[in-house]
Short mmCIF file of C-alpha atoms in Angstrom, two decimals:
data_model
loop_
_atom_site.label_atom_id
_atom_site.label_comp_id
_atom_site.label_asym_id
_atom_site.label_seq_id
_atom_site.Cartn_x
_atom_site.Cartn_y
_atom_site.Cartn_z
CA SER Q 10 8.73 9.74 102.50
CA GLU Q 11 8.94 10.15 105.72
CA PRO Q 12 11.43 11.98 107.25
CA ASP Q 13 12.78 8.45 109.87
CA MET Q 14 15.63 6.16 108.38
CA ARG Q 15 17.25 4.08 110.58
CA SER Q 16 20.42 3.16 108.53
CA ALA Q 17 23.01 4.54 106.33
CA ASP Q 18 22.35 2.38 103.14
CA GLU Q 19 18.51 2.53 103.89
CA ALA Q 20 19.45 6.68 103.19
CA TYR Q 21 21.73 5.69 100.17
CA SER Q 22 19.20 3.07 98.64
CA TYR Q 23 16.61 6.28 98.95
CA LEU Q 24 18.70 8.45 97.32
CA ASN Q 25 19.72 6.51 94.12
CA LYS Q 26 15.39 6.10 93.97
CA LEU Q 27 14.77 9.50 94.39
CA LYS Q 28 17.39 10.08 91.65
CA SER Q 29 16.79 7.50 89.22
CA ILE Q 30 12.67 8.54 89.44
CA ILE Q 31 13.86 12.72 89.25
CA LYS Q 32 16.45 11.65 86.11
CA TYR Q 33 13.62 9.86 84.42
CA THR Q 34 10.96 12.88 84.57
CA GLY Q 35 14.32 14.86 83.37
CA VAL Q 36 13.51 17.26 85.97
CA SER Q 37 17.67 17.30 86.22
CA ASP Q 38 20.57 15.86 85.45
CA ALA Q 39 21.05 14.76 89.75
CA ASN Q 40 24.86 15.52 89.64
CA MET Q 41 26.07 15.88 93.27
CA GLU Q 42 29.20 16.89 91.79
CA GLU Q 43 28.08 19.60 89.86
CA GLY Q 44 25.73 21.27 92.55
CA SER Q 45 22.34 20.00 90.11
CA LEU Q 46 21.51 17.86 93.29
CA ARG Q 47 22.57 18.80 96.74
CA CYS Q 48 22.08 16.92 100.01
CA ASP Q 49 22.48 17.46 103.61
CA VAL Q 50 21.66 14.79 106.66
CA ASN Q 51 20.64 14.58 110.51
CA VAL Q 52 21.79 12.21 112.26
CA SER Q 53 20.65 11.33 116.60
CA VAL Q 54 20.30 7.90 118.07
CA ARG Q 55 19.27 7.20 121.54
CA GLU Q 56 19.79 4.50 123.61
CA MET Q 57 17.64 1.01 123.37
CA GLY Q 58 14.10 1.37 125.12
CA THR Q 59 14.10 4.95 125.36
CA VAL Q 60 11.11 7.26 123.65
CA PRO Q 61 12.75 10.83 123.68
CA PHE Q 62 15.03 11.35 120.18
CA GLY Q 63 18.92 12.04 120.53
CA GLU Q 64 20.29 15.51 119.87
CA LYS Q 65 19.76 16.04 115.89
CA VAL Q 66 23.13 17.20 113.97
CA GLU Q 67 23.10 17.88 111.11
CA VAL Q 68 26.14 16.93 108.42
CA LYS Q 69 26.78 19.16 105.64
CA ASN Q 70 29.32 19.39 102.34
CA LEU Q 71 28.82 15.49 100.80
CA ASN Q 72 28.99 15.43 97.27
CA SER Q 73 28.45 12.46 96.33
CA PHE Q 74 25.70 9.03 97.72
CA LYS Q 75 28.80 7.51 98.95
CA ALA Q 76 30.11 10.75 101.18
CA VAL Q 77 25.92 10.49 102.64
CA ARG Q 78 26.48 6.80 103.51
CA SER Q 79 29.95 7.21 105.20
CA ALA Q 80 29.59 10.26 107.00
CA ILE Q 81 26.23 9.18 108.02
CA ASN Q 82 27.85 6.01 109.68
CA TYR Q 83 30.84 7.34 111.57
CA GLU Q 84 28.53 9.97 112.88
CA ILE Q 85 26.80 7.75 114.15
CA GLU Q 86 29.19 5.93 115.48
CA ARG Q 87 30.73 9.16 117.12
CA GLN Q 88 27.62 9.50 118.76
CA ILE Q 89 27.66 6.02 120.21
CA SER Q 90 31.12 6.51 121.73
CA LEU Q 91 30.21 9.26 123.51
CA ILE Q 92 27.50 8.43 124.86
CA GLU Q 93 29.08 4.74 125.79
CA SER Q 94 31.48 7.00 126.67
CA GLY Q 95 29.78 9.31 129.56
CA GLU Q 96 29.75 12.20 127.62
CA LYS Q 97 26.21 12.67 126.06
CA LYS Q 98 26.46 16.21 127.31
CA ASN Q 99 28.86 16.38 124.07
CA ILE Q 100 26.55 15.20 121.96
CA ILE Q 101 24.85 19.60 121.00
CA GLN Q 102 22.36 20.76 118.21
CA GLU Q 103 25.17 21.85 115.67
CA THR Q 104 26.05 21.42 112.16
CA ARG Q 105 29.73 19.83 111.28
CA LEU Q 106 31.53 19.42 108.25
CA TRP Q 107 32.83 15.99 106.58
CA ASP Q 108 35.95 15.43 105.32
CA ALA Q 109 35.90 13.32 102.57
CA ASP Q 110 39.86 12.92 102.96
CA ARG Q 111 40.08 12.43 106.39
CA GLN Q 112 36.63 10.24 106.41
CA GLU Q 113 35.30 12.60 110.40
CA THR Q 114 32.95 14.81 111.08
CA PHE Q 115 34.71 17.90 112.44
CA SER Q 116 32.57 20.83 114.37
CA MET Q 117 31.37 23.95 112.24
CA ARG Q 118 28.90 26.13 114.63
CA SER Q 119 26.16 25.73 117.52
CA LYS Q 120 22.55 24.70 115.59
CA GLU Q 121 20.46 27.76 116.97
CA ASP Q 122 16.64 27.36 117.48
CA ALA Q 123 14.36 28.99 114.63
CA HIS Q 124 14.46 31.90 116.56
CA ASP Q 125 17.45 32.42 116.28
CA TYR Q 126 17.44 33.44 112.24
CA ARG Q 127 14.80 35.99 112.64
CA TYR Q 128 13.49 34.44 109.77
CA PHE Q 129 9.84 36.97 108.55
CA PRO Q 130 8.44 36.25 105.58
CA ASP Q 131 8.50 38.21 102.21
CA PRO Q 132 6.44 40.52 100.83
CA ASP Q 133 7.30 39.90 97.08
CA LEU Q 134 5.91 36.43 97.16
CA ALA Q 135 2.97 35.16 96.33
CA PRO Q 136 1.60 31.90 97.77
CA VAL Q 137 1.64 29.16 95.11
CA ILE Q 138 -1.98 27.36 95.96
CA LEU Q 139 -2.06 23.70 93.46
CA THR Q 140 -5.07 22.57 92.81
CA THR Q 141 -6.08 19.16 92.92
CA GLU Q 142 -7.08 19.23 89.06
CA TYR Q 143 -3.77 20.75 88.52
CA ILE Q 144 -1.80 17.72 90.16
CA GLU Q 145 -3.74 15.11 88.35
CA SER Q 146 -2.64 16.45 84.81
CA LEU Q 147 0.74 16.48 86.03
CA LYS Q 148 0.39 12.91 86.91
CA SER Q 149 -1.12 12.11 84.25
CA GLY Q 150 1.28 13.79 81.84
CA LEU Q 151 3.96 11.70 83.69
CA PRO Q 152 6.55 9.09 81.92
CA GLU Q 153 7.13 5.46 82.62
CA LEU Q 154 9.03 5.57 86.26
CA PRO Q 155 11.15 3.04 86.56
CA ASP Q 156 9.83 0.50 89.02
CA ALA Q 157 7.33 0.26 85.91
CA ARG Q 158 9.28 0.01 84.23
CA LEU Q 159 11.51 -2.66 85.90
CA SER Q 160 7.77 -4.65 86.32
CA ARG Q 161 6.94 -4.44 82.65
CA PHE Q 162 9.94 -5.72 81.45
CA VAL Q 163 10.51 -8.97 83.79
CA GLU Q 164 6.16 -9.61 82.49
CA GLU Q 165 6.55 -8.49 78.97
CA TYR Q 166 9.68 -9.70 78.18
CA GLY Q 167 10.77 -12.89 80.94
CA ILE Q 168 13.98 -11.56 81.95
CA PRO Q 169 14.68 -12.16 85.15
CA ARG Q 170 14.38 -9.26 87.93
CA TYR Q 171 18.37 -8.36 87.57
CA ASP Q 172 18.72 -7.88 84.17
CA ALA Q 173 14.90 -5.71 84.67
CA GLU Q 174 17.21 -3.49 87.49
CA VAL Q 175 20.01 -3.00 85.73
CA LEU Q 176 18.59 -2.52 82.49
CA THR Q 177 15.96 0.18 84.30
CA SER Q 178 18.43 1.73 85.89
CA VAL Q 179 19.56 4.37 83.33
CA LYS Q 180 16.22 5.65 81.18
CA GLN Q 181 18.78 5.81 78.30
CA LEU Q 182 20.02 2.07 78.84
CA ALA Q 183 16.72 0.95 79.45
CA ASP Q 184 15.65 3.00 75.95
CA TYR Q 185 18.39 0.70 74.00
CA TYR Q 186 17.19 -2.22 75.38
CA GLU Q 187 13.68 -1.82 74.00
CA ASP Q 188 14.47 -0.11 70.54
CA VAL Q 189 16.76 -3.61 70.16
CA VAL Q 190 14.03 -6.32 71.19
CA ARG Q 191 11.68 -4.12 68.46
CA ASN Q 192 13.79 -4.63 66.35
CA GLY Q 193 13.68 -8.33 66.76
CA ALA Q 194 16.47 -9.01 69.05
CA ASN Q 195 15.32 -12.40 71.60
CA PRO Q 196 14.83 -10.28 74.81
CA LYS Q 197 17.25 -12.56 77.16
CA LYS Q 198 19.65 -12.27 74.26
CA ALA Q 199 19.45 -8.64 74.01
CA SER Q 200 19.78 -8.29 77.50
CA ASN Q 201 22.90 -10.71 78.26
CA TRP Q 202 24.59 -8.21 75.25
CA ILE Q 203 23.45 -5.28 76.34
CA MET Q 204 25.01 -5.94 80.32
CA SER Q 205 28.11 -7.31 79.16
CA GLU Q 206 29.57 -6.96 75.87
CA LEU Q 207 28.31 -2.88 75.58
CA MET Q 208 27.89 -2.08 78.80
CA GLY Q 209 31.52 -3.41 79.08
CA GLN Q 210 32.81 -0.90 76.19
CA LEU Q 211 30.70 2.19 77.41
CA ALA Q 212 32.05 4.87 80.31
CA ASP Q 213 28.67 5.91 80.74
CA PRO Q 214 25.31 4.21 79.94
CA GLU Q 215 23.42 7.75 79.85
CA LEU Q 216 25.49 8.05 76.14
CA ILE Q 217 24.13 4.79 74.84
CA ALA Q 218 22.80 7.02 72.44
CA ASP Q 219 25.94 7.84 70.62
CA PHE Q 220 26.99 4.65 70.33
CA PRO Q 221 26.86 3.29 66.89
CA VAL Q 222 25.47 0.58 66.99
#
């Protein structure tokens, strides 16, 4: 991806897609609440027609994708309001924290330039060199990823794209659906049953392997 997103909804969708891929590959459970996935955001605005980017503001203390989306929207509106009221100088490079209770950001510290951090190389960290062959070997061992599985469900089982999106949103759910169909169920009827009857009984689709049926 490129570090260029133009809305909170775009960032939210990106995070959900990233989380899905991470979970499909088994890299992590990607649970933000428990700290196994972390996310900060950098927000800047600029007036229409201008070329230079606005001052970048970093926002931390985000413990859910919903918080990410809300914080971005709040920060966009805050910066626009300052510009429109003639207080553009008050938008400074800084780190702000998200207050979930008040649904607003507040200043934590001004953001230093790189040299202020006094970075220095760590002599105990050896360089990690990944060859093209090694990278290709890893790619060949990857499981079927969400988008590929979604397309295959539509093509192979003839179910609507919406159904396929729901069923492939969680790997365990997609695995369960394919097991049901392989055991002789009609693909569309199985899809309807899982999305209505079955998911209505499950608090967490990831635990479907524990379901007695």
